[in-house]
Each structure stands twice: as C-alpha cells, then as structure tokens.
Coordinates of C-alpha atoms and ligand atoms in Angstrom, one line a residue:
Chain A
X1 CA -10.7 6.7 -44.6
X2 CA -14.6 6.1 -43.0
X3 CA -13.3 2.6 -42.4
X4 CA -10.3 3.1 -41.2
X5 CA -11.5 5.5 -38.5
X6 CA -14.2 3.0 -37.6
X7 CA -11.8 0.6 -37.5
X8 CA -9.7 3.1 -35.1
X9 CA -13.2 3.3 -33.0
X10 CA -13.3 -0.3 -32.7
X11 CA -9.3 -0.9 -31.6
X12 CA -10.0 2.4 -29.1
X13 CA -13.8 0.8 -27.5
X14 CA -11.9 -2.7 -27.0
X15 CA -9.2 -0.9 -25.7
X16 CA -10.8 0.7 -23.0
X17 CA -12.6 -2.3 -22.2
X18 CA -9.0 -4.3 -21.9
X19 CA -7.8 -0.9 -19.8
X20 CA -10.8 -1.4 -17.5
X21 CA -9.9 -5.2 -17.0
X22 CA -6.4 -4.9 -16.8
X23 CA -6.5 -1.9 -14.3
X24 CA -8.4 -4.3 -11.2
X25 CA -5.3 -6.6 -12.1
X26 CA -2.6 -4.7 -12.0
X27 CA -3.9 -2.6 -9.0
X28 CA -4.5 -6.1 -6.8
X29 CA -1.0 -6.7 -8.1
X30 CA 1.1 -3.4 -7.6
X31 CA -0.9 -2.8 -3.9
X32 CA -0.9 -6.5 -3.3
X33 CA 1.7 -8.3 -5.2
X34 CA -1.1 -10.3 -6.1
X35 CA -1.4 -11.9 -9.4
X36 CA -5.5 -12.8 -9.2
X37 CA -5.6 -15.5 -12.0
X38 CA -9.4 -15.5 -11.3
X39 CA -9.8 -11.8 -12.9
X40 CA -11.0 -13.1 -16.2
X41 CA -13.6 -15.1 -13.9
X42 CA -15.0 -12.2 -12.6
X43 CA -15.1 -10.5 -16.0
X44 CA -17.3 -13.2 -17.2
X45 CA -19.3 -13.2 -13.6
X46 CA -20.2 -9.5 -14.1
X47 CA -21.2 -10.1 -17.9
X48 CA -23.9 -12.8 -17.0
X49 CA -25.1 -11.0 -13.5
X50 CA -26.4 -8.7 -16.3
X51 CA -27.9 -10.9 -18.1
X52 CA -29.4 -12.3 -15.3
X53 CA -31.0 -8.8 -14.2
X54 CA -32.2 -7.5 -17.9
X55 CA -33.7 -11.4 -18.6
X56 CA -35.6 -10.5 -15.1
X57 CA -36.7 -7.1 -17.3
X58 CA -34.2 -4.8 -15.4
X59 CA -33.1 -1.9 -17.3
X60 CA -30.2 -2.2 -18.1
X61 CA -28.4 0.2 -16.0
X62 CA -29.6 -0.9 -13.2
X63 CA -28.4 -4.3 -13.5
X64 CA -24.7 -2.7 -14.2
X65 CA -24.6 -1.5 -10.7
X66 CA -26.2 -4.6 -9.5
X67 CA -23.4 -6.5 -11.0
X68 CA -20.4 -4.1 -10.1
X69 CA -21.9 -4.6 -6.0
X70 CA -22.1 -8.0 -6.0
X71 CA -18.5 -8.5 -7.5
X72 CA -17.7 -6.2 -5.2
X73 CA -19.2 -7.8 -2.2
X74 CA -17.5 -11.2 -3.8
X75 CA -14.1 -9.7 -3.2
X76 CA -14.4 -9.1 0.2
X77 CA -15.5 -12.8 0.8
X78 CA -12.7 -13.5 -1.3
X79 CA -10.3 -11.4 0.4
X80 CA -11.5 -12.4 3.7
X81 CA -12.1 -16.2 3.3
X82 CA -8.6 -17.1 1.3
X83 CA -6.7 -14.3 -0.4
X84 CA -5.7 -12.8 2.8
X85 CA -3.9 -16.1 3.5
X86 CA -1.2 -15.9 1.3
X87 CA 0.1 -12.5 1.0
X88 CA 3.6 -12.9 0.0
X89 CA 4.0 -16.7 -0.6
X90 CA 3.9 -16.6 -4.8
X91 CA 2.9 -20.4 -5.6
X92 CA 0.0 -20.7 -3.1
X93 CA -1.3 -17.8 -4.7
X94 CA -0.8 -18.6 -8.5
X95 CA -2.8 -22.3 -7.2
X96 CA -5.1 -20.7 -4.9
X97 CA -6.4 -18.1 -7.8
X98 CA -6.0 -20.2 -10.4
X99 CA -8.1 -23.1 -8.5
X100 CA -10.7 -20.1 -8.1
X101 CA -11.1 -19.3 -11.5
X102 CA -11.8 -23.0 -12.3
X103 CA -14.5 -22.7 -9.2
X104 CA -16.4 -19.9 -10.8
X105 CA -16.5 -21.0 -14.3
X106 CA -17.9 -24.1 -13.8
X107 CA -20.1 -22.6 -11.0
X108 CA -21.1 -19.9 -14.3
X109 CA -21.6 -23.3 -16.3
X110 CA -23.8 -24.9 -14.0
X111 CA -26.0 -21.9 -13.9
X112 CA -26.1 -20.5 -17.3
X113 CA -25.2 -23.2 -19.5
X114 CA -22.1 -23.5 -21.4
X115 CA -24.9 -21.8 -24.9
X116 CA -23.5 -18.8 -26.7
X117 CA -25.4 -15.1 -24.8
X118 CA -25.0 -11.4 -25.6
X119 CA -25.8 -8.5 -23.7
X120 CA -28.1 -6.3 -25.6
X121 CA -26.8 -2.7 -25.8
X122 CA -28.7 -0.8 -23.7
X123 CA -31.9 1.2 -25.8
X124 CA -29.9 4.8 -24.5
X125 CA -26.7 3.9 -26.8
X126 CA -27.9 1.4 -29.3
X127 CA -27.6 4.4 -32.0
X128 CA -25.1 5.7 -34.4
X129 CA -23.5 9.1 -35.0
X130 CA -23.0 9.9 -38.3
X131 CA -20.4 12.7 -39.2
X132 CA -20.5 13.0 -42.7
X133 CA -20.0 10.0 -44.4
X134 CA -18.6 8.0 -41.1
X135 CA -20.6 6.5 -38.9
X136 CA -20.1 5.6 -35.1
X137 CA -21.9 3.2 -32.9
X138 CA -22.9 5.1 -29.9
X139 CA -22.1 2.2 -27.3
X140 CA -18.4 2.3 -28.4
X141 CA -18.1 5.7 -27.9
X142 CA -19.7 5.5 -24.6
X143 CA -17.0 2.6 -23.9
X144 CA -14.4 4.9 -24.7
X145 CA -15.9 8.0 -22.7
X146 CA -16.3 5.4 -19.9
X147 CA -12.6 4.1 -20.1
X148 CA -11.2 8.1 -20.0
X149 CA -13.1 8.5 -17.1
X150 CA -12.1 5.4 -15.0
X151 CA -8.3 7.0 -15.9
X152 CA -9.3 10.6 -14.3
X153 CA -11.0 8.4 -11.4
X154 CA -8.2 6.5 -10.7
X155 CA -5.5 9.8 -11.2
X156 CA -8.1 11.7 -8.8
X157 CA -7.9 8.8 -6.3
X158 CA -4.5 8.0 -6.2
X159 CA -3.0 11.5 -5.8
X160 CA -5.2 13.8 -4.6
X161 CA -7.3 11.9 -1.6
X162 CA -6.0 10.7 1.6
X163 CA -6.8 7.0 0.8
X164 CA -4.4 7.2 -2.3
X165 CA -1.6 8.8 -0.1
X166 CA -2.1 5.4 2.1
X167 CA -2.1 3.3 -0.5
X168 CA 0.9 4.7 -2.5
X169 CA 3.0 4.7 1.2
X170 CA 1.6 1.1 1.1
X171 CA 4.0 0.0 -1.4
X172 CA 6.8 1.9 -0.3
X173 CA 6.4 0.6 3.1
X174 CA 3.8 -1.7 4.2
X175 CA 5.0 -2.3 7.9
X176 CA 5.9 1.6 8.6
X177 CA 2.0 2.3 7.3
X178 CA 0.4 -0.3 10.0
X179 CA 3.1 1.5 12.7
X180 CA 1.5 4.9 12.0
X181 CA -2.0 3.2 12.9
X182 CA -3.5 2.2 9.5
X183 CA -5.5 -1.1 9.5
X184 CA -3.7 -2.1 6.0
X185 CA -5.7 -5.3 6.5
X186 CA -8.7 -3.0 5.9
X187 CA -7.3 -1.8 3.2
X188 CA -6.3 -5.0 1.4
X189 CA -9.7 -6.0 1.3
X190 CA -11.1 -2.8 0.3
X191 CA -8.4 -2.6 -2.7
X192 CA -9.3 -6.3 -3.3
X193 CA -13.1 -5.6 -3.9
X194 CA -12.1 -2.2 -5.9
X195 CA -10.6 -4.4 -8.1
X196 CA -13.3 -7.1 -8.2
X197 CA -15.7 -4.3 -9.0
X198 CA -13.8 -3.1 -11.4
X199 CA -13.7 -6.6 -13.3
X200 CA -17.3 -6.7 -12.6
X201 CA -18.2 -3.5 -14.4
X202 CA -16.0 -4.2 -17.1
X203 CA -18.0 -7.7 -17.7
X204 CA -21.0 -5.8 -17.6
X205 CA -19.7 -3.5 -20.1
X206 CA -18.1 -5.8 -22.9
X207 CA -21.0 -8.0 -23.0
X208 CA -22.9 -5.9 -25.4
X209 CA -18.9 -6.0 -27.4
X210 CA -18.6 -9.1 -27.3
X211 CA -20.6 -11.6 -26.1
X212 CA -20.5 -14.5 -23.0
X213 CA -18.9 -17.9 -24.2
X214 CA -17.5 -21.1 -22.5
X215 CA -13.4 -19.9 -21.9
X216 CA -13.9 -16.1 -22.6
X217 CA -12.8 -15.8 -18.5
X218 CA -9.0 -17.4 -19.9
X219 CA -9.2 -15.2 -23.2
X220 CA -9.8 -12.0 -21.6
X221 CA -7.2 -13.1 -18.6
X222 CA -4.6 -13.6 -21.1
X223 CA -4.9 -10.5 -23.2
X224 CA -5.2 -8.2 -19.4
X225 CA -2.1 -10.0 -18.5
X226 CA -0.4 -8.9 -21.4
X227 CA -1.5 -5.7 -20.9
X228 CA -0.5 -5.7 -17.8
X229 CA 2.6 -6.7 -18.7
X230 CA 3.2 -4.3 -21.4
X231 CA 2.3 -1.2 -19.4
X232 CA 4.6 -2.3 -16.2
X233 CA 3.6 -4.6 -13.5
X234 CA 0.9 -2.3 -10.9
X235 CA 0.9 0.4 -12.8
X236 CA -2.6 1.4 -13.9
X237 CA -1.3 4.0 -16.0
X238 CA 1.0 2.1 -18.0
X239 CA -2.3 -0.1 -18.2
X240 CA -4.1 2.3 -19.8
X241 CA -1.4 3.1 -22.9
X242 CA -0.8 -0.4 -23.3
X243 CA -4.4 -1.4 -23.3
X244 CA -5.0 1.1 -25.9
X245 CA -2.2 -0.2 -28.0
X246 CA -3.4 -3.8 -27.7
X247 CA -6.8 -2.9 -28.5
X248 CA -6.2 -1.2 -31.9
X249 CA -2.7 -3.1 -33.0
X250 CA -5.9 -6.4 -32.5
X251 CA -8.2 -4.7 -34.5
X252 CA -6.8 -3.8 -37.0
X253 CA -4.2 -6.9 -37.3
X254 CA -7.9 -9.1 -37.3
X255 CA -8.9 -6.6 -40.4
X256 CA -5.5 -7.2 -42.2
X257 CA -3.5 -10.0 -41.1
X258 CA -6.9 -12.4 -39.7
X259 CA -5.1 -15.4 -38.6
X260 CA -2.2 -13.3 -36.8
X261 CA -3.7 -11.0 -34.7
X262 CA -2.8 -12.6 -31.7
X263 CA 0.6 -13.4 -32.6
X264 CA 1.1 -9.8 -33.4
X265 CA 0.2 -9.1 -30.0
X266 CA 2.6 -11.3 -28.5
X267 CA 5.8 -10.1 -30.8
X268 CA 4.8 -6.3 -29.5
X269 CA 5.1 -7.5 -25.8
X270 CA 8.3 -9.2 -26.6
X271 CA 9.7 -6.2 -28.3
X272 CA 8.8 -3.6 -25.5
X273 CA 10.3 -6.3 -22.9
X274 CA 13.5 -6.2 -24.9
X275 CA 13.5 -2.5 -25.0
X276 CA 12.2 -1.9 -21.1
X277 CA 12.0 -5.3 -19.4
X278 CA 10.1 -3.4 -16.4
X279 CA 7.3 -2.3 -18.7
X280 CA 6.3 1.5 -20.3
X281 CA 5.3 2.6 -16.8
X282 CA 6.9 0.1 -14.6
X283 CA 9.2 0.8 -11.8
X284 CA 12.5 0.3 -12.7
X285 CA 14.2 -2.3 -10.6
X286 CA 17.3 -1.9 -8.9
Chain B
X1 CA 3.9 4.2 31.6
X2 CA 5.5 1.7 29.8
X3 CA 6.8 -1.7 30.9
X4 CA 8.7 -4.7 29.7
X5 CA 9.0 -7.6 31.6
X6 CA 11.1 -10.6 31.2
X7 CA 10.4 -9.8 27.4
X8 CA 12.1 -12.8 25.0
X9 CA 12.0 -12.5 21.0
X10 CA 13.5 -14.5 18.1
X11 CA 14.2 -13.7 14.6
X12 CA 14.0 -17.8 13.3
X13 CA 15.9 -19.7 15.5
X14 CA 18.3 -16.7 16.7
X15 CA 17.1 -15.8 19.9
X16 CA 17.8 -11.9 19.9
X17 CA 16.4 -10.8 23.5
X18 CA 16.8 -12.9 26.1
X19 CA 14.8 -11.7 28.9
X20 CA 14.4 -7.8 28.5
X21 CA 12.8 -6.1 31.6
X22 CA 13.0 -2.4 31.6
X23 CA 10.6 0.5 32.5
X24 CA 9.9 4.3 31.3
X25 CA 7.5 6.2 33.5
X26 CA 5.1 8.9 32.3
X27 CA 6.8 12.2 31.2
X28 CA 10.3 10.3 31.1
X29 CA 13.0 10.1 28.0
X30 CA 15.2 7.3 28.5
X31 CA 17.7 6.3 26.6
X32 CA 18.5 2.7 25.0
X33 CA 22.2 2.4 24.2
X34 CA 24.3 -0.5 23.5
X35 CA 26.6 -1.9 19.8
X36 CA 25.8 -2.6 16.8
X37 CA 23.5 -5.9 17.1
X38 CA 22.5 -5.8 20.4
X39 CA 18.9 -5.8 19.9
X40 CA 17.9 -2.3 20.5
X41 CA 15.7 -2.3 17.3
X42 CA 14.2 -5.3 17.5
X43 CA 13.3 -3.9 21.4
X44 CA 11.9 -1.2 19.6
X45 CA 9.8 -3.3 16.6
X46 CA 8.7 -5.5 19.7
X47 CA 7.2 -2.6 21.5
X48 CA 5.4 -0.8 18.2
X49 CA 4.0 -4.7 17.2
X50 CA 6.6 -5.2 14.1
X51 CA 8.0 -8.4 15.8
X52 CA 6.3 -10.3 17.7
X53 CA 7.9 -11.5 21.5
X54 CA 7.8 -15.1 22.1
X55 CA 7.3 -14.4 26.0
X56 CA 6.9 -12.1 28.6
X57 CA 5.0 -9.0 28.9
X58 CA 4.3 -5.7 27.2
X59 CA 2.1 -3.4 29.1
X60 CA 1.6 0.7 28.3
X61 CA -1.2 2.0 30.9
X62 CA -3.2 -0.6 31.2
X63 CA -3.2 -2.9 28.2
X64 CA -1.1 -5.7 27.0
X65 CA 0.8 -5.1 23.8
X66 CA 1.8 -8.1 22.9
X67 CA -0.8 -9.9 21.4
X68 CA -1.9 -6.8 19.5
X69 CA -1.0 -5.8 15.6
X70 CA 0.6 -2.3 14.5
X71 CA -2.0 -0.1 13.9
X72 CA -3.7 -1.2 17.6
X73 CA -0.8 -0.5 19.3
X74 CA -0.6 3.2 17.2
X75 CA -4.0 3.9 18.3
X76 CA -3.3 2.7 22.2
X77 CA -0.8 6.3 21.5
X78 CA 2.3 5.0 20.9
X79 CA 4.2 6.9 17.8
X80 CA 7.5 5.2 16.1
X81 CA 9.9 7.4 14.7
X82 CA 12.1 4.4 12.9
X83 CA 15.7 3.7 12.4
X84 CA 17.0 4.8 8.9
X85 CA 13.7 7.2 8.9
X86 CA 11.2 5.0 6.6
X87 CA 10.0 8.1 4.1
X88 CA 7.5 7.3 2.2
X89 CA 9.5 8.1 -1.5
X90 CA 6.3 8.2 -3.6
X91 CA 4.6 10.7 -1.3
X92 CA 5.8 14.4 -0.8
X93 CA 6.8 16.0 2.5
X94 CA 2.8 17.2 3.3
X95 CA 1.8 13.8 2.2
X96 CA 4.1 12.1 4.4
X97 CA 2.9 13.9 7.1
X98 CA -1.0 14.1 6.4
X99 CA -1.6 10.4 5.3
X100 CA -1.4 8.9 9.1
X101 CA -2.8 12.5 11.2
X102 CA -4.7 11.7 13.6
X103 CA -6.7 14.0 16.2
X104 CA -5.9 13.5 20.0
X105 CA -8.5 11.9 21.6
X106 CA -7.9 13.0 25.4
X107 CA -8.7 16.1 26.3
X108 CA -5.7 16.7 28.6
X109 CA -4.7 20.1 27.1
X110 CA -1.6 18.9 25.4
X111 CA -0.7 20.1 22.1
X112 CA -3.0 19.2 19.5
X113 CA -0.4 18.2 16.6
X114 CA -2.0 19.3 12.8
X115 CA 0.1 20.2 10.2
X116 CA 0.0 24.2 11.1
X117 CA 1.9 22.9 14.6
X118 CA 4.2 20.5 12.7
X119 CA 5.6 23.2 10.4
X120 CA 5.7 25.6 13.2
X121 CA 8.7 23.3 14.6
X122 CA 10.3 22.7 11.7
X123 CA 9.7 25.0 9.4
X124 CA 11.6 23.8 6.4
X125 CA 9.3 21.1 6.0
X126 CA 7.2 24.0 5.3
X127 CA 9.0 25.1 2.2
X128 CA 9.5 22.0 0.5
X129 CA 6.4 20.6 1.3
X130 CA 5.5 20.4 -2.6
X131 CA 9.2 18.0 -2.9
X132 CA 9.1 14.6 -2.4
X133 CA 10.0 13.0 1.0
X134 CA 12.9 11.6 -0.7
X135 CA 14.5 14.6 -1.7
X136 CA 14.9 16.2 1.6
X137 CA 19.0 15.7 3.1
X138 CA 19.4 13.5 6.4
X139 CA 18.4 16.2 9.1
X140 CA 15.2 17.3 7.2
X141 CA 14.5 13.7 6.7
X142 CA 14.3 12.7 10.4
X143 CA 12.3 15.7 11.4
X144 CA 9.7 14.7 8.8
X145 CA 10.3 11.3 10.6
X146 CA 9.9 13.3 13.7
X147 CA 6.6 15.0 12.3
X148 CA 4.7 12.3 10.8
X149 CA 5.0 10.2 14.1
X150 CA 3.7 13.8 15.7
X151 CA 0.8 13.9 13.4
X152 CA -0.7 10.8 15.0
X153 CA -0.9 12.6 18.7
X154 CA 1.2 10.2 20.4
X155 CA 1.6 10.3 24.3
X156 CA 4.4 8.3 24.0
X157 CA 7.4 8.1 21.0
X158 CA 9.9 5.3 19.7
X159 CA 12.7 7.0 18.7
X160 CA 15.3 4.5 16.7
X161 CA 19.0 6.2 16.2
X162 CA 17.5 9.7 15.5
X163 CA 21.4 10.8 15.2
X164 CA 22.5 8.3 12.9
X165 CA 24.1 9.9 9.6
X166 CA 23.2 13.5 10.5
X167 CA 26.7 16.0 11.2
X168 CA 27.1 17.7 14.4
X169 CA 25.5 20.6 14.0
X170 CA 22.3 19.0 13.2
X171 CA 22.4 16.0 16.3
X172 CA 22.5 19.5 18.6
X173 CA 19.1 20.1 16.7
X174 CA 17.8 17.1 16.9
X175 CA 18.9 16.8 20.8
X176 CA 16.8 20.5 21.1
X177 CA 14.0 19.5 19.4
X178 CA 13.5 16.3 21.9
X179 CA 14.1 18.0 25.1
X180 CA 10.9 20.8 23.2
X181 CA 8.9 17.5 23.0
X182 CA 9.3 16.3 26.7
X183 CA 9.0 19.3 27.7
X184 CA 5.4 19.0 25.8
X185 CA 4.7 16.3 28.2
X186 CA 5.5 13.4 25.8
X187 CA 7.8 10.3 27.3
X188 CA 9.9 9.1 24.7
X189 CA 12.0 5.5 24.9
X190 CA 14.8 6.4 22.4
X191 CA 17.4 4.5 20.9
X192 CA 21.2 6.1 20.6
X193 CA 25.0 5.1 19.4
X194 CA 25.4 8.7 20.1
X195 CA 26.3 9.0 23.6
X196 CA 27.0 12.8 24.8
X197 CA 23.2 12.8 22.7
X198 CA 21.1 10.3 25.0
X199 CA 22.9 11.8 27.9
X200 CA 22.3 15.4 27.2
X201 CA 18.6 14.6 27.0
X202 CA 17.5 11.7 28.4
X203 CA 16.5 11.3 32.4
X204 CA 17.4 7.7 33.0
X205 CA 20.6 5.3 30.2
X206 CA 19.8 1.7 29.5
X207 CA 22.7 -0.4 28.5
X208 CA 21.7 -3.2 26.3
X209 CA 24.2 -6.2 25.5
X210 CA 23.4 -9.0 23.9
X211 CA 19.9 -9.0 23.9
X212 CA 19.7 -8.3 28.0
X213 CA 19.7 -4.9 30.2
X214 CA 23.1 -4.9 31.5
X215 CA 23.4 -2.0 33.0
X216 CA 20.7 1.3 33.8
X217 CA 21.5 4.8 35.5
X218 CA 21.7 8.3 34.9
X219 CA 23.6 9.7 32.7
X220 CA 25.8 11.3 35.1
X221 CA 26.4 7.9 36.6
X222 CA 27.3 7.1 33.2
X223 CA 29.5 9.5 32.4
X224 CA 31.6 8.7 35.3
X225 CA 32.0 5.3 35.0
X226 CA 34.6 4.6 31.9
X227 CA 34.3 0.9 32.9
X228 CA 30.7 0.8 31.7
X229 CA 31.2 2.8 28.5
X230 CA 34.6 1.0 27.8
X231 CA 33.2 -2.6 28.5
X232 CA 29.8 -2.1 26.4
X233 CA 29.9 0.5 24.1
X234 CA 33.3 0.3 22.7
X235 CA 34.3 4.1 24.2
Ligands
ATP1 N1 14.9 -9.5 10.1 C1 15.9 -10.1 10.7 N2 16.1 -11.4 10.5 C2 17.1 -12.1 11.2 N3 17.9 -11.5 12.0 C3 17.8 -10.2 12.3 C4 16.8 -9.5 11.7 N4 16.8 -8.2 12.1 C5 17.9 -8.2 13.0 N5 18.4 -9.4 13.1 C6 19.5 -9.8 14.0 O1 19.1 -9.5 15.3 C7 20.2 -8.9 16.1 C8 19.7 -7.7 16.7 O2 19.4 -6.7 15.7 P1 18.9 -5.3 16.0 O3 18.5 -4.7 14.7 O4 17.9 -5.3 17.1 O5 20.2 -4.6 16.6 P2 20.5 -3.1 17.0 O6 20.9 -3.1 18.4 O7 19.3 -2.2 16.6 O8 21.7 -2.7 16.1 P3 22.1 -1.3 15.3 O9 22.7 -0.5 16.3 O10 23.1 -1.8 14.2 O11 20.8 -0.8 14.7 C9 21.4 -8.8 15.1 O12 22.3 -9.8 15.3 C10 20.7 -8.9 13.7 O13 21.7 -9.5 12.8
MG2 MG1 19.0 -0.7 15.3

C-alpha cells in the first residue's frame, strides 16, 4: 500500500512536470497554431541555466527565476527574429523549429559538455514527510503543489483578466481582434515568451527529477507532444488531465511492465484518438 | 473626413476595385449600396487595414491609411462593425464588449462610450450579459456588433450589411439606433442590400458596380430614378 502510494507520488510529480511542459506547447499552438519543435530545447536550456547559477553558488531559487527570464527573454528574440515569419505556412515552421532545436542543443553541448549533470534539490525541499509508515519526498510534493497552481494560474488568466478575453477572441477571430485596435503582433510575442518561460521553469524544475543528459530535449518533446495530443490540440486543460495520466500510467508501467512503459503510453494515445480523434479537451472540428 | 482616391485592390490576380474614389465628410452617414460581389466589403476591409490596396490613396483627417495595419488604423478612431457580425463565440456578451474598450482621447464632449452607456442603448445586452455572444439571435447579435465597435470611442464607424438576416421589425431598430449615433456626432460609411434602410438614414447613396462608383446622390434622387435602382441593384 506505502509503495503503491509512493509510486502514485512519483506518476503525480512527473505528471505535473509533463503538464508544465506540455502547457507552453499547446498554448504556442492553440493561440498560435504553432507546433514549436524546439520546446524540449528550452526544457533542457532552463535545466542547465540552473546549473549554471547554483555551480556560481546561487541559491537555488534564485537561479529558478534567473532561468525562467532568460527563456523568457529568448522567446521574444525568437518570436521577433524568425517565428513571427511563418505564422500560418505549416512546413516552414515544422523546419524552422525543428532546425532551432538542433541550434540549441548543440549550442547546450558546446557549453556544458555532452557528461551526465543533476540539479541538486534545493536544501528547503530535500526532506521527507512521513505519515505513518509512508514516506514522501518533499520536492515531489512541491512539484505537484507547483503543477496545481500553474492550473489555477492559467484558469485565472484565461477567464477572468482582460488579456485572456483577448486572447481567447484571438482564436475565434484573429483579424476582427487587430480591427478593434489590438496589436496581436504584441501579443504573439508575449504568448510566445509565456510559453518559453514556462518551458524554462519547468527545466528548472525537473532537473532535480531527473537529471540533464545528451537527447533529454527530444525525450521530453516527444512525451509533451503526446500529451498534447491526448488532452486536445491548445488546450491547456486537457493538458493537464492527460499529463497526469501519462505521468502515473509511466510510472507505474516502468515498476511493472519495465521494458513497456513507453509503448503503453503510445497504445493509450491511440485508444483515446479512436474514441475522440480531437482529444479529451479538444475542440471538436466541424 | 474620410477619403478614397482612385483606390485599386486585388484579391490574387482578381482585381476587385478598380479605381474607387469616394468621400464622407465629418458628421455624415453615407450609404454604400450595390449586388452581391461588387466589392462593397472589400471597400470596407480596405478602409479598416484587413486588405491591403495596391494603389491609390486612403486618407481620414490627416493621415494615410494605407500603409498602416489594423489595430493603427482602430486607434486613428475608426470602428468596424463587420458583415455577418464576427462575435467572438468563446467570450460572453460583457466580454465581447469589454476586451477591445477603449477611453476617448479627445476631449470634444462627445459621449464617452463604457459599458454603463452601451447597455443603456441596448439594454438586452444587459440581461444576457452572463450568455455567450453566440447565443444571442440575429438583432441582439449586431447590436453587440454595434456595441463592441462603440466601446473603442470611435469618431468614425464601418458599418457592413447591418440588416442582413434580421426581420423587419428589427432593420426599423437598427435604422433608429444609427440615426441615435449620428445624431451623437459620429459619421458612419455603411454598407446596405437594404435599400428603403440606407435611404431612410443615410445623407448622401453610393452606387458601387463592379468594383467602381457608378453612381452617388441623395436618397431622394435615388428614389426617383427607377433606372438607377433597376440597372444596378436588381429593383
Ligand atoms: N478572400 C477572398 N479571396 C478571393 N476573392 C474574394 C475574397 N473575398 C471576396 N472575393 C471576391 O471579391 C469580389 C468582391 O467581394 P466583396 O466581398 O467585396 O463583395 P460585396 O459587395 O461585399 O458582396 P456582398 O453583398 O455579397 O457582401 C467577389 O467577386 C468575391 O468573390
Ligand atoms: Mg459584403
């Protein structure tokens, strides 16, 4: 029973972490129609800015926030520089992001070395809590708090505050939006570097989990477009069920079924495509 | 106010207006008539920065429009109330009409539009503020059309087909409500299949056929002459 709900812990922490990844992507790609291929990139940018900061005796806190600005920052240059070019044209932007992701890896290579690195859970969280004879780490539990509150971020954002309205009205009507005098440009880019950030944070917060290695950026990409996928195309909360589902259905199929885990992943995105080919959450299409 | 000169656009290689001139002077509604096709829309989308002209020019006060995107030419003061009425589904009738408000920035003692104002006009909107946009029938629709476009304290409105789909009683409403907003000091270039409409409230009729001016008056002027309706608006 002790295992098993440590085992749930575990599915639930890398859950939320998959949520928080998947929920940059499918935001660029509900507001945007963008599919950013170099999300995973950015996961594993924001894991190693970290690094970088706490090597340089940061606390580790601190270089969080470092590491969520400068993704942030890196998706406006983004945006700005190339994204911005191919809004609505599919194939130059599957090349375009996928070219980036390439870019930034090797540019991670060249400056950190290809060598296994963890993040050390910060001093705060690197407890347990015991309750009776179960015991939790603290730093998944924090994960998990952390992941709930992105959700009641993002359900604040979008529909109570003006900026949501826009965004929402965005996607039902991009060109009526820019008539009524909104600079959706500006808002591109700012939804752009949200979703950076958010890739950024979430680096900065699985490190600890699990680790920085040489083609974690294509590991994580994979699994958050499944989640992605799973939950509905650009919707976040969709996102957030299926990232829980992948999260445990992973764990636990890695405790019983090692060598399938993945695969079990797969067949449960098939099946839910069968059932609803838009998704859990997705719009339906007409 | 406003002014189009020799104004030429293409969708591809369909040229649609070939050489549009036209003007509407401050405090004016005129009225853009013409079939099905004739380019009245993409006049309209020209003038609000939706589709950009090839040549000519575009000048309200003293700027240029053409070179300039949406949301510049929205903030110069001109509001679009769209053909087909463009409600944002996913938003309800306040959020429709909040997401875009905007404070007027001259001082000239005209209304200042907020939502108290807006749902003094039309105050249905009022009750089913809470619904979604979407769930409002034709006639509420294009007053929330009407609304939103008000919440951006325009000096000037686009008005595209505001009759189109709505049943008689509710065209006299809309015709009421548009003579209100001139009479607020607002000049308004609208678009209409609905002639006794236009004429009833507009000072000056444009006649559009294929993409050119071909005819302009009063609606008096229009009224008499059966040659004119007959020939270009199918009457
Ligand atoms: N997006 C587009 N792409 C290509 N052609 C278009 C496009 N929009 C309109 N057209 C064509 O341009 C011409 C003028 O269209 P427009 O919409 O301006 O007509 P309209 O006078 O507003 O007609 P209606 O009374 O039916 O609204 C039509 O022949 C139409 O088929
Ligand atoms: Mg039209």
């Amino acid at each position: 029973m002790s295992i098993f709900l440590a085992q749930l812990l575990t599915g639930l922490a890398y859950g939320m972490l998959y949520f928080m990844i998947a929920a940059g992507l499918t935001i660029i790609l509900g507001v945007m129609n963008v599919v950013n291929l170099a999300h995973g990139t950015l996961f594993m940018l924001g894991a190693y800015i970290v690094f970088t900061f706490i090597s340089d005796e940061l606390n580790f806190w601190i270089a969080l926030l470092i590491s969520v600005l400068l993704t942030a920052v890196l998706g406006i240059i983004l945006e700005k520089l190339l994204i911005k070019h191919v809004y609505g044209k599919e194939l130059e932007q599957v090349l375009l992001t996928f070219g980036l992701s390439f870019i930034i890896a090797d540019v991670v290579k060249w400056i950190w070395g290809t060598e296994m690195q963890t993040l050390p859970v910060p001093a705060l969280l690197d407890a347990s809590l015991s309750i009776g004879e179960m015991v939790f780490p603290l730093y998944r539990l924090f994960v998990v708090f952390i992941g709930c509150l992105l959700a009641l971020l993002l359900w604040y954002l979008e529909s109570k505050t003006r900026i949501g309205a826009i965004i929402r009205a965005g996607v039902d009507d991009r060109a009526m939006v820019g008539a009524l005098g909104i600079n959706v440009g500006l808002v591109f880019t700012g939804v752009f570097a949200f979703g950076a950030a958010l890739a950024g944070l979430s680096g900065a917060l699985g490190g600890p989990l699990i680790g920085m290695y040489t083609g974690m950026d294509n590991e994580i990409l994979v699994t958050s477009l499944i989640v992605v996928v799973i939950g509905g195309l650009g919707s976040w909360k969709g996102s957030f069920i299926s990232a829980i589902l992948v999260g445990v259905i992973e764990t636990f199929g890695k405790v019983w079924f090692p060598s399938l885990s993945m695969l079990i992943v797969f067949l449960i995105m098939m099946v839910v495509l069968i059932i609803r080919p838009q998704g859990l959450f997705g719009r339906e299409v007409a | 106010m406003l002014e189009l000169q020799d104004v030429h656009s293409y969708y591809g290689t369909s040229y649609i207006l070939q050489g549009v001139t036209f003007s509407v002077s401050e405090g004016k509604c005129v009225a853009l008539l013409g079939r099905n096709g004739a380019g009245k829309t993409t006049t309209i989308h020209t003038i609000a920065g939706l589709h950009k002209s090839k040549r000519g020019s575009i000048r309200f006060k003293d700027k240029q429009l053409q070179s300039l995107s949406p949301h510049q030419i929205s903030h110069l003061g001109i509001g679009l109330v769209p053909q087909g009425r463009r409600i944002f589904s996913s938003l309800t009738v306040k959020e429709n009409l909040t997401m875009s408000a905007r404070k007027r920035k001259a001082n000239d003692g005209r209304i200042n539009w907020g939502l108290e104002k807006i749902y003094e006009l039309f105050p249905v909107l009022k009750e089913r503020e809470k619904n979604l946009g979407t769930q409002l029938s034709g006639g509420q629709q294009q007053m929330l059309a009407i609304g939103r476009a008000l919440m951006t304290n325009p000096e000037f409105l686009l008005m595209d087909e505001p009759s189109e789909g709505l049943a008689p009683v509710i065209i006299d409403q809309v015709g009421d409500i548009i003579i209100k907003l001139k009479e607020t000091g607002l000049s308004i270039l609208m678009v209409e299949q609905n002639i006794a409409l236009a004429c009833k409230v507009a000072d000056e009729i444009l006649i559009m056929n294929k993409g050119k001016i071909v005819w302009n008056g009063t609606p008096d002027g229009l009224m008499k002459n059966e040659e004119i309706q007959h020939k270009y608006l199918g009457v």
